Short mmCIF file of C-alpha atoms and ligand atoms in Angstrom, two decimals:
data_model
loop_
_atom_site.label_atom_id
_atom_site.label_comp_id
_atom_site.label_asym_id
_atom_site.label_seq_id
_atom_site.Cartn_x
_atom_site.Cartn_y
_atom_site.Cartn_z
CA MET A 190 22.04 142.94 36.17
CA ALA A 191 25.58 144.34 36.31
CA HIS A 192 25.98 147.60 38.18
CA VAL A 193 26.53 150.54 35.83
CA TRP A 194 28.51 153.40 37.40
CA ARG A 195 26.59 156.68 37.15
CA GLY A 196 28.97 159.23 38.68
CA ILE A 197 29.56 160.04 42.32
CA ILE A 198 26.40 162.08 42.96
CA ASN A 199 24.08 159.35 41.76
CA GLU A 200 26.13 156.66 43.51
CA TYR A 201 26.22 158.46 46.87
CA LEU A 202 23.08 160.62 46.59
CA ASP A 203 22.04 159.88 50.19
CA ARG A 204 25.36 161.30 51.47
CA LEU A 205 25.47 164.47 49.34
CA PRO A 206 23.45 167.72 49.41
CA PHE A 207 21.39 166.86 46.31
CA THR A 208 18.15 165.06 45.52
CA ALA A 209 17.00 162.84 42.67
CA GLU A 210 15.04 165.84 41.32
CA ASP A 211 18.21 167.91 40.76
CA ARG A 212 19.78 168.12 37.29
CA ILE A 213 23.05 166.32 37.97
CA VAL A 214 25.96 167.50 35.83
CA THR A 215 28.11 164.39 35.52
CA LEU A 216 30.78 163.01 33.22
CA GLY A 217 30.79 159.65 35.05
CA GLU A 218 33.48 160.62 37.56
CA GLY A 219 34.57 158.37 40.44
CA GLY A 220 34.62 154.58 40.62
CA THR A 221 38.40 154.73 40.24
CA PRO A 222 40.62 151.67 40.77
CA LEU A 223 42.49 150.85 43.98
CA VAL A 224 45.63 149.16 42.71
CA HIS A 225 47.98 147.06 44.84
CA ALA A 226 51.67 148.05 44.65
CA PRO A 227 53.55 144.79 45.35
CA SER A 228 57.19 145.91 45.19
CA ILE A 229 56.58 149.07 47.22
CA SER A 230 54.55 147.01 49.74
CA ALA A 231 57.44 144.57 50.14
CA GLU A 232 59.93 147.39 50.57
CA VAL A 233 57.98 149.28 53.26
CA GLY A 234 56.63 146.16 55.02
CA ALA A 235 52.97 147.09 54.59
CA GLU A 236 50.14 146.51 52.10
CA VAL A 237 50.20 149.56 49.85
CA PHE A 238 47.40 150.47 47.43
CA VAL A 239 47.15 153.43 45.09
CA LYS A 240 43.79 155.10 44.43
CA VAL A 241 44.19 156.04 40.79
CA GLU A 242 42.38 159.36 40.48
CA GLY A 243 43.97 160.02 37.10
CA MET A 244 41.27 157.67 35.77
CA ASN A 245 38.62 160.37 36.25
CA PRO A 246 37.11 161.98 33.10
CA THR A 247 39.55 164.90 32.93
CA GLY A 248 42.37 162.94 34.53
CA SER A 249 42.31 164.16 38.12
CA PHE A 250 40.42 164.01 41.42
CA LYS A 251 39.04 167.51 40.76
CA ASP A 252 36.19 165.95 38.77
CA ARG A 253 34.61 164.60 41.97
CA GLY A 254 34.39 168.14 43.31
CA MET A 255 33.46 169.68 40.00
CA THR A 256 30.38 167.50 39.33
CA SER A 257 29.05 168.68 42.63
CA ALA A 258 30.10 172.36 42.34
CA ILE A 259 28.74 172.71 38.80
CA THR A 260 25.53 170.87 39.68
CA GLN A 261 24.95 173.49 42.38
CA VAL A 262 25.84 176.35 39.99
CA VAL A 263 23.16 175.11 37.57
CA LYS A 264 20.72 174.73 40.45
CA ASP A 265 21.41 178.32 41.54
CA GLY A 266 20.84 179.54 37.97
CA ASP A 267 24.32 181.05 37.52
CA HIS A 268 25.81 181.23 34.03
CA THR A 269 29.52 181.92 34.56
CA VAL A 270 32.10 180.05 36.64
CA VAL A 271 35.61 181.14 37.53
CA CYS A 272 38.61 179.48 39.13
CA ALA A 273 42.28 180.01 39.83
CA SER A 274 44.35 177.01 38.95
CA THR A 275 47.66 175.23 38.76
CA GLY A 276 46.07 173.29 35.90
CA ASN A 277 43.78 170.49 37.04
CA THR A 278 40.98 172.56 38.51
CA SER A 279 40.86 174.60 35.30
CA ALA A 280 40.79 171.47 33.12
CA SER A 281 37.95 170.05 35.18
CA ALA A 282 35.98 173.30 35.45
CA ALA A 283 36.28 173.80 31.69
CA ALA A 284 34.96 170.31 30.91
CA TYR A 285 32.03 170.38 33.35
CA ALA A 286 31.12 173.95 32.34
CA ALA A 287 31.15 172.86 28.70
CA HIS A 288 28.85 169.95 29.53
CA ALA A 289 26.47 172.24 31.41
CA GLY A 290 26.61 175.01 28.78
CA LEU A 291 28.20 177.57 31.11
CA ARG A 292 30.81 180.25 30.48
CA CYS A 293 34.11 179.35 32.16
CA VAL A 294 36.93 181.74 33.04
CA VAL A 295 40.22 180.41 34.42
CA MET A 296 43.11 182.34 35.92
CA ILE A 297 46.48 180.63 35.83
CA PRO A 298 50.05 181.51 36.84
CA GLN A 299 51.88 182.40 33.63
CA GLY A 300 54.29 179.72 32.39
CA LYS A 301 53.63 177.36 35.31
CA ILE A 302 50.93 175.10 33.90
CA ALA A 303 51.70 171.71 32.35
CA ALA A 304 50.95 171.68 28.61
CA GLY A 305 48.31 168.94 28.77
CA LYS A 306 46.28 170.82 31.36
CA MET A 307 46.48 174.04 29.37
CA ALA A 308 45.27 172.12 26.30
CA GLN A 309 42.31 170.75 28.24
CA ALA A 310 41.12 174.21 29.30
CA ILE A 311 41.51 175.48 25.74
CA VAL A 312 39.73 172.63 23.96
CA HIS A 313 36.80 172.80 26.35
CA GLY A 314 36.40 176.46 25.44
CA ALA A 315 37.41 178.13 28.70
CA GLU A 316 38.57 181.75 28.62
CA LEU A 317 42.15 181.68 29.82
CA VAL A 318 43.74 184.59 31.67
CA GLN A 319 47.44 184.22 32.50
CA VAL A 320 48.57 186.15 35.54
CA ASP A 321 52.10 187.37 36.11
CA GLY A 322 52.00 185.93 39.60
CA ASN A 323 51.58 182.61 41.42
CA PHE A 324 48.52 180.48 42.19
CA ASP A 325 47.91 182.13 45.55
CA GLU A 326 47.72 185.53 43.86
CA CYS A 327 45.39 184.15 41.17
CA LEU A 328 43.11 182.83 43.91
CA GLU A 329 42.95 186.25 45.57
CA ILE A 330 41.83 187.78 42.27
CA VAL A 331 39.08 185.25 41.55
CA ARG A 332 37.82 185.41 45.13
CA SER A 333 37.36 189.17 44.75
CA LEU A 334 35.78 188.80 41.31
CA SER A 335 33.22 186.31 42.61
CA GLU A 336 32.33 188.66 45.48
CA ASP A 337 31.86 191.69 43.22
CA TYR A 338 30.33 190.13 40.08
CA PRO A 339 27.71 187.47 39.27
CA ILE A 340 30.32 184.74 38.80
CA ALA A 341 30.40 181.47 40.73
CA LEU A 342 33.76 180.48 42.22
CA VAL A 343 34.50 176.76 41.75
CA ASN A 344 37.79 176.44 43.61
CA SER A 345 37.78 174.21 46.67
CA VAL A 346 36.74 177.13 48.91
CA ASN A 347 33.33 176.36 47.40
CA PRO A 348 31.91 173.86 49.96
CA TYR A 349 30.27 171.74 47.23
CA ARG A 350 33.77 170.87 45.96
CA LEU A 351 34.70 169.16 49.22
CA GLN A 352 31.34 167.40 49.34
CA GLY A 353 32.09 165.73 46.02
CA GLN A 354 35.73 165.00 46.81
CA LYS A 355 34.87 163.22 50.08
CA THR A 356 33.38 160.37 48.03
CA ALA A 357 36.87 159.03 47.27
CA ALA A 358 37.11 158.05 50.95
CA PHE A 359 33.75 156.26 50.67
CA GLU A 360 35.05 154.31 47.69
CA ILE A 361 38.22 153.26 49.51
CA VAL A 362 36.13 151.94 52.41
CA ASP A 363 33.90 150.10 49.94
CA GLN A 364 36.91 148.67 48.07
CA LEU A 365 38.83 147.50 51.17
CA GLY A 366 35.79 146.56 53.27
CA ASP A 367 36.95 149.07 55.94
CA ALA A 368 39.10 152.17 56.26
CA PRO A 369 42.87 151.67 55.87
CA ASP A 370 45.27 152.12 58.79
CA ILE A 371 46.91 155.07 57.05
CA HIS A 372 45.80 157.22 54.15
CA MET A 373 48.37 159.32 52.28
CA LEU A 374 47.92 162.13 49.74
CA PRO A 375 49.66 165.21 48.33
CA VAL A 376 48.75 168.55 49.89
CA GLY A 377 48.57 171.80 47.94
CA ASN A 378 45.60 174.09 48.46
CA ALA A 379 44.51 171.52 51.09
CA GLY A 380 40.95 170.94 49.93
CA ASN A 381 41.48 167.26 49.26
CA ILE A 382 42.99 166.31 52.63
CA SER A 383 40.05 168.11 54.23
CA ALA A 384 37.55 166.30 52.01
CA TYR A 385 39.07 162.86 52.68
CA TRP A 386 38.98 163.40 56.43
CA MET A 387 35.30 164.42 56.16
CA GLY A 388 34.66 161.31 54.04
CA PHE A 389 36.43 158.87 56.34
CA ARG A 390 34.58 160.24 59.38
CA GLU A 391 31.22 160.02 57.59
CA ALA A 392 32.07 156.48 56.47
CA LEU A 393 31.83 155.43 60.14
CA SER A 394 28.05 155.57 59.66
CA HIS A 395 28.30 153.47 56.49
CA GLY A 396 30.26 150.34 57.37
CA ALA A 397 33.72 151.58 58.39
CA THR A 398 34.81 150.56 61.88
CA ARG A 399 37.64 153.09 62.18
CA THR A 400 39.24 156.16 60.60
CA PRO A 401 42.80 156.15 59.21
CA ARG A 402 45.72 158.26 60.25
CA VAL A 403 46.12 160.86 57.49
CA TRP A 404 49.66 161.46 56.27
CA GLY A 405 49.94 164.48 53.95
CA VAL A 406 52.94 165.18 51.75
CA GLN A 407 54.08 168.52 50.32
CA ALA A 408 56.94 169.46 48.01
CA ALA A 409 59.88 170.88 49.99
CA GLY A 410 59.86 174.16 48.05
CA ALA A 411 56.14 174.61 48.66
CA ALA A 412 55.58 173.28 52.17
CA PRO A 413 53.68 175.87 54.25
CA PHE A 414 52.28 173.25 56.63
CA VAL A 415 55.78 172.04 57.41
CA ALA A 416 56.99 175.62 57.89
CA GLY A 417 53.91 176.41 59.97
CA HIS A 418 53.16 179.55 57.96
CA PRO A 419 52.44 180.60 54.34
CA ILE A 420 55.35 180.57 51.87
CA LYS A 421 55.69 183.66 49.68
CA ASP A 422 57.43 182.22 46.60
CA PRO A 423 56.66 178.49 46.39
CA GLU A 424 58.67 176.51 43.83
CA THR A 425 58.63 172.84 42.83
CA VAL A 426 58.73 170.63 39.75
CA ALA A 427 55.31 169.38 40.90
CA THR A 428 53.50 172.44 39.53
CA ALA A 429 50.08 171.18 40.67
CA ILE A 430 51.11 171.72 44.30
CA ARG A 431 53.16 174.88 43.78
CA ILE A 432 51.01 176.61 46.40
CA GLY A 433 52.24 178.69 49.35
CA LYS A 434 49.04 179.84 51.05
CA PRO A 435 46.57 176.93 51.24
CA ALA A 436 42.95 178.06 51.38
CA SER A 437 41.77 175.18 53.59
CA TRP A 438 44.49 175.68 56.24
CA ASP A 439 42.36 175.09 59.35
CA LEU A 440 40.52 172.08 57.92
CA ALA A 441 43.81 170.45 56.89
CA VAL A 442 45.36 171.00 60.31
CA ALA A 443 42.23 169.44 61.83
CA ALA A 444 42.52 166.44 59.47
CA ARG A 445 46.16 165.99 60.45
CA ASP A 446 45.68 166.39 64.20
CA GLU A 447 42.32 164.68 64.72
CA SER A 448 43.51 161.65 62.74
CA GLY A 449 46.82 161.46 64.62
CA GLY A 450 48.70 161.96 61.36
CA TRP A 451 51.31 164.32 59.99
CA ILE A 452 52.16 166.56 57.03
CA ARG A 453 55.77 166.38 55.84
CA ALA A 454 57.82 167.47 52.84
CA VAL A 455 59.84 165.61 50.21
CA SER A 456 62.33 166.98 47.70
CA ASP A 457 61.67 167.29 43.96
CA ALA A 458 64.22 164.51 43.40
CA GLN A 459 62.29 162.19 45.73
CA ILE A 460 59.05 163.06 43.90
CA LEU A 461 60.51 162.28 40.47
CA HIS A 462 62.04 159.04 41.76
CA ALA A 463 58.64 157.97 43.15
CA GLN A 464 56.94 158.94 39.87
CA ALA A 465 59.34 156.73 37.92
CA ARG A 466 58.86 153.81 40.34
CA LEU A 467 55.06 154.02 40.05
CA ALA A 468 55.38 153.90 36.27
CA ASP A 469 58.05 151.18 36.14
CA GLU A 470 56.86 148.90 38.93
CA VAL A 471 53.13 149.46 39.34
CA GLY A 472 52.20 150.40 35.78
CA VAL A 473 50.52 153.62 36.86
CA PHE A 474 51.65 156.84 35.17
CA VAL A 475 51.00 159.83 37.41
CA GLU A 476 51.92 163.47 37.27
CA PRO A 477 54.71 164.63 39.63
CA ALA A 478 52.46 166.00 42.43
CA SER A 479 50.69 162.66 42.61
CA ALA A 480 53.92 160.83 43.37
CA ALA A 481 54.53 162.91 46.52
CA PRO A 482 52.71 160.48 48.85
CA ILE A 483 54.76 157.55 47.55
CA ALA A 484 57.94 159.59 48.09
CA GLY A 485 56.72 160.41 51.60
CA LEU A 486 55.96 156.75 52.27
CA LEU A 487 59.42 155.60 51.14
CA ALA A 488 60.98 158.28 53.35
CA ALA A 489 58.88 157.24 56.36
CA ALA A 490 59.86 153.60 55.76
CA ALA A 491 63.54 154.54 55.65
CA LEU A 492 63.06 156.08 59.12
CA GLY A 493 61.40 152.85 60.31
CA GLU A 494 58.10 154.65 60.87
CA VAL A 495 55.77 152.48 58.79
CA PRO A 496 53.83 150.05 61.00
CA ARG A 497 54.56 146.45 59.91
CA GLY A 498 51.66 144.87 57.99
CA ALA A 499 49.58 148.08 57.96
CA THR A 500 47.12 148.73 55.15
CA ILE A 501 48.14 151.99 53.49
CA THR A 502 46.22 153.74 50.72
CA CYS A 503 47.82 156.53 48.71
CA THR A 504 45.80 158.84 46.48
CA VAL A 505 47.63 159.43 43.22
CA THR A 506 45.76 162.50 42.17
CA GLY A 507 46.44 163.17 38.49
CA ASN A 508 47.29 161.43 35.22
CA GLY A 509 50.89 161.47 33.99
CA LEU A 510 49.77 162.25 30.43
CA LYS A 511 49.04 165.81 31.53
CA ASP A 512 52.75 166.58 31.94
CA THR A 513 54.82 164.38 29.65
CA ALA A 514 57.62 166.97 29.41
CA THR A 515 58.56 166.55 33.07
CA ALA A 516 58.24 162.77 32.94
CA LEU A 517 60.52 162.48 29.91
CA ALA A 518 63.15 165.03 30.99
CA GLY A 519 66.46 163.21 31.38
CA ARG A 520 64.98 160.05 29.93
CA GLU A 521 65.70 160.76 26.27
CA VAL A 522 65.67 157.43 24.47
CA GLU A 523 66.98 157.28 20.91
CA PRO A 524 64.40 155.14 19.07
CA THR A 525 65.84 152.42 16.83
CA VAL A 526 64.70 152.81 13.23
CA ILE A 527 64.58 149.68 11.07
CA PRO A 528 63.37 148.85 7.56
CA VAL A 529 60.12 146.89 7.11
CA ASP A 530 61.88 143.58 7.66
CA VAL A 531 61.42 140.81 10.28
CA GLU A 532 65.10 139.94 10.36
CA ALA A 533 66.03 143.55 10.98
CA ALA A 534 63.45 143.61 13.80
CA ALA A 535 64.93 140.45 15.31
CA ALA A 536 68.45 141.86 15.02
CA ALA A 537 67.36 145.14 16.62
CA LEU A 538 65.93 143.13 19.54
CA GLY A 539 69.11 141.03 19.86
CA LEU A 540 67.18 137.82 19.11
C1 PLP B 54 47.48 166.57 40.75
C2 PLP B 54 47.25 167.28 42.04
N1 PLP B 54 47.62 166.67 43.15
C3 PLP B 54 47.44 167.24 44.35
C4 PLP B 54 46.87 168.49 44.47
C5 PLP B 54 46.68 169.04 45.82
O1 PLP B 54 45.33 169.01 46.20
P1 PLP B 54 44.78 170.08 47.18
O2 PLP B 54 44.94 171.40 46.53
O3 PLP B 54 43.36 169.71 47.38
O4 PLP B 54 45.60 169.99 48.43
C6 PLP B 54 46.48 169.18 43.32
C7 PLP B 54 45.92 170.55 43.37
O5 PLP B 54 46.23 171.31 44.25
C8 PLP B 54 46.66 168.54 42.07
O6 PLP B 54 46.29 169.14 40.95
N1 LIG B 55 45.99 171.98 42.09
C1 LIG B 55 44.89 172.84 42.03
C2 LIG B 55 44.99 174.10 42.85
C3 LIG B 55 43.63 174.68 43.16
O1 LIG B 55 42.85 173.72 43.59
P1 LIG B 55 41.43 173.77 44.28
O2 LIG B 55 41.17 172.33 44.52
O3 LIG B 55 41.58 174.56 45.51
O4 LIG B 55 40.46 174.36 43.35
C4 LIG B 55 44.57 173.08 40.56
O5 LIG B 55 44.55 172.11 39.83
O6 LIG B 55 44.35 174.20 40.16
#
């Protein structure tokens, strides 16, 4: 019988802190495609694959962490969850809380959330609080709230989030038959790079013969790891990674150093160029933050730093449909309007 995907907790139950007796809160997350990128591969002289995390139920990798965080919240008997967010965590928390019948409160930096993500939180019934501050300041507030009130924090400082997110590394090993030589991903609050490194190391006990070098990419205006210290006023077109004080700092530094990798920055222009190339050449529409690893890869190739023939996987973290305004800016196309007439259609197409 064909295998039916049942969400990451059921698929990797033996590698997660849950049992078959637990009530698993799942929307069928995970099992995302690993898509080959032929033209980018040819350009950088390696085999490049993108792990399309925008295919998750709410359109980002956060769902892997949220199934696990919300499952634990239900297990603990809590009724309210809270998060700070640049948009994707709130969309995911809102959806999983709705599924579990929990109250969800999200705190977001005012005016800095892509419209699609805001819509997701609203339609799933989350209570939205806009803060006249940035993500880092929102996170400080929700951390205090969760310490002082009976509210469960579901940002990636919640260890169950990283447990769920590590399963993307398991999937890559399963899809390739081994770990890649290099794994690349965007870095914001730094939970995901930490989770991947945990996953790749654990995969050594489940068929992988090696771990990859981890190359993280930040936006130049929000690159605390490149600066070596927190950034007070982060700014970038990639609003998902507009973060100056990453919560998982030590874990991310460990992922970088233990894997023999690096964390570098790319400009907003490089990010938008990579986003357009992914859409035009690979057929994968990602949000700006998700294009950062491709921008970082192209930059590394231009410096001659990409090992010839290497297998490189890049996590593209979120769906482009969440932020169509940024994707379409500067791309205004005047649609041709024709009457209901085949000849007019042919003429419009120059046939
Ligand atoms: C689309 C997207 N990509 C990348 C990131 C960065 O992930 P992390 O915060 O785990 O470093 C985020 C959130 O921060 C995100 O929403
Ligand atoms: N990009 C994130 C920022 C917070 O992420 P978390 O993984 O630490 O919860 C978002 O979507 O809010």
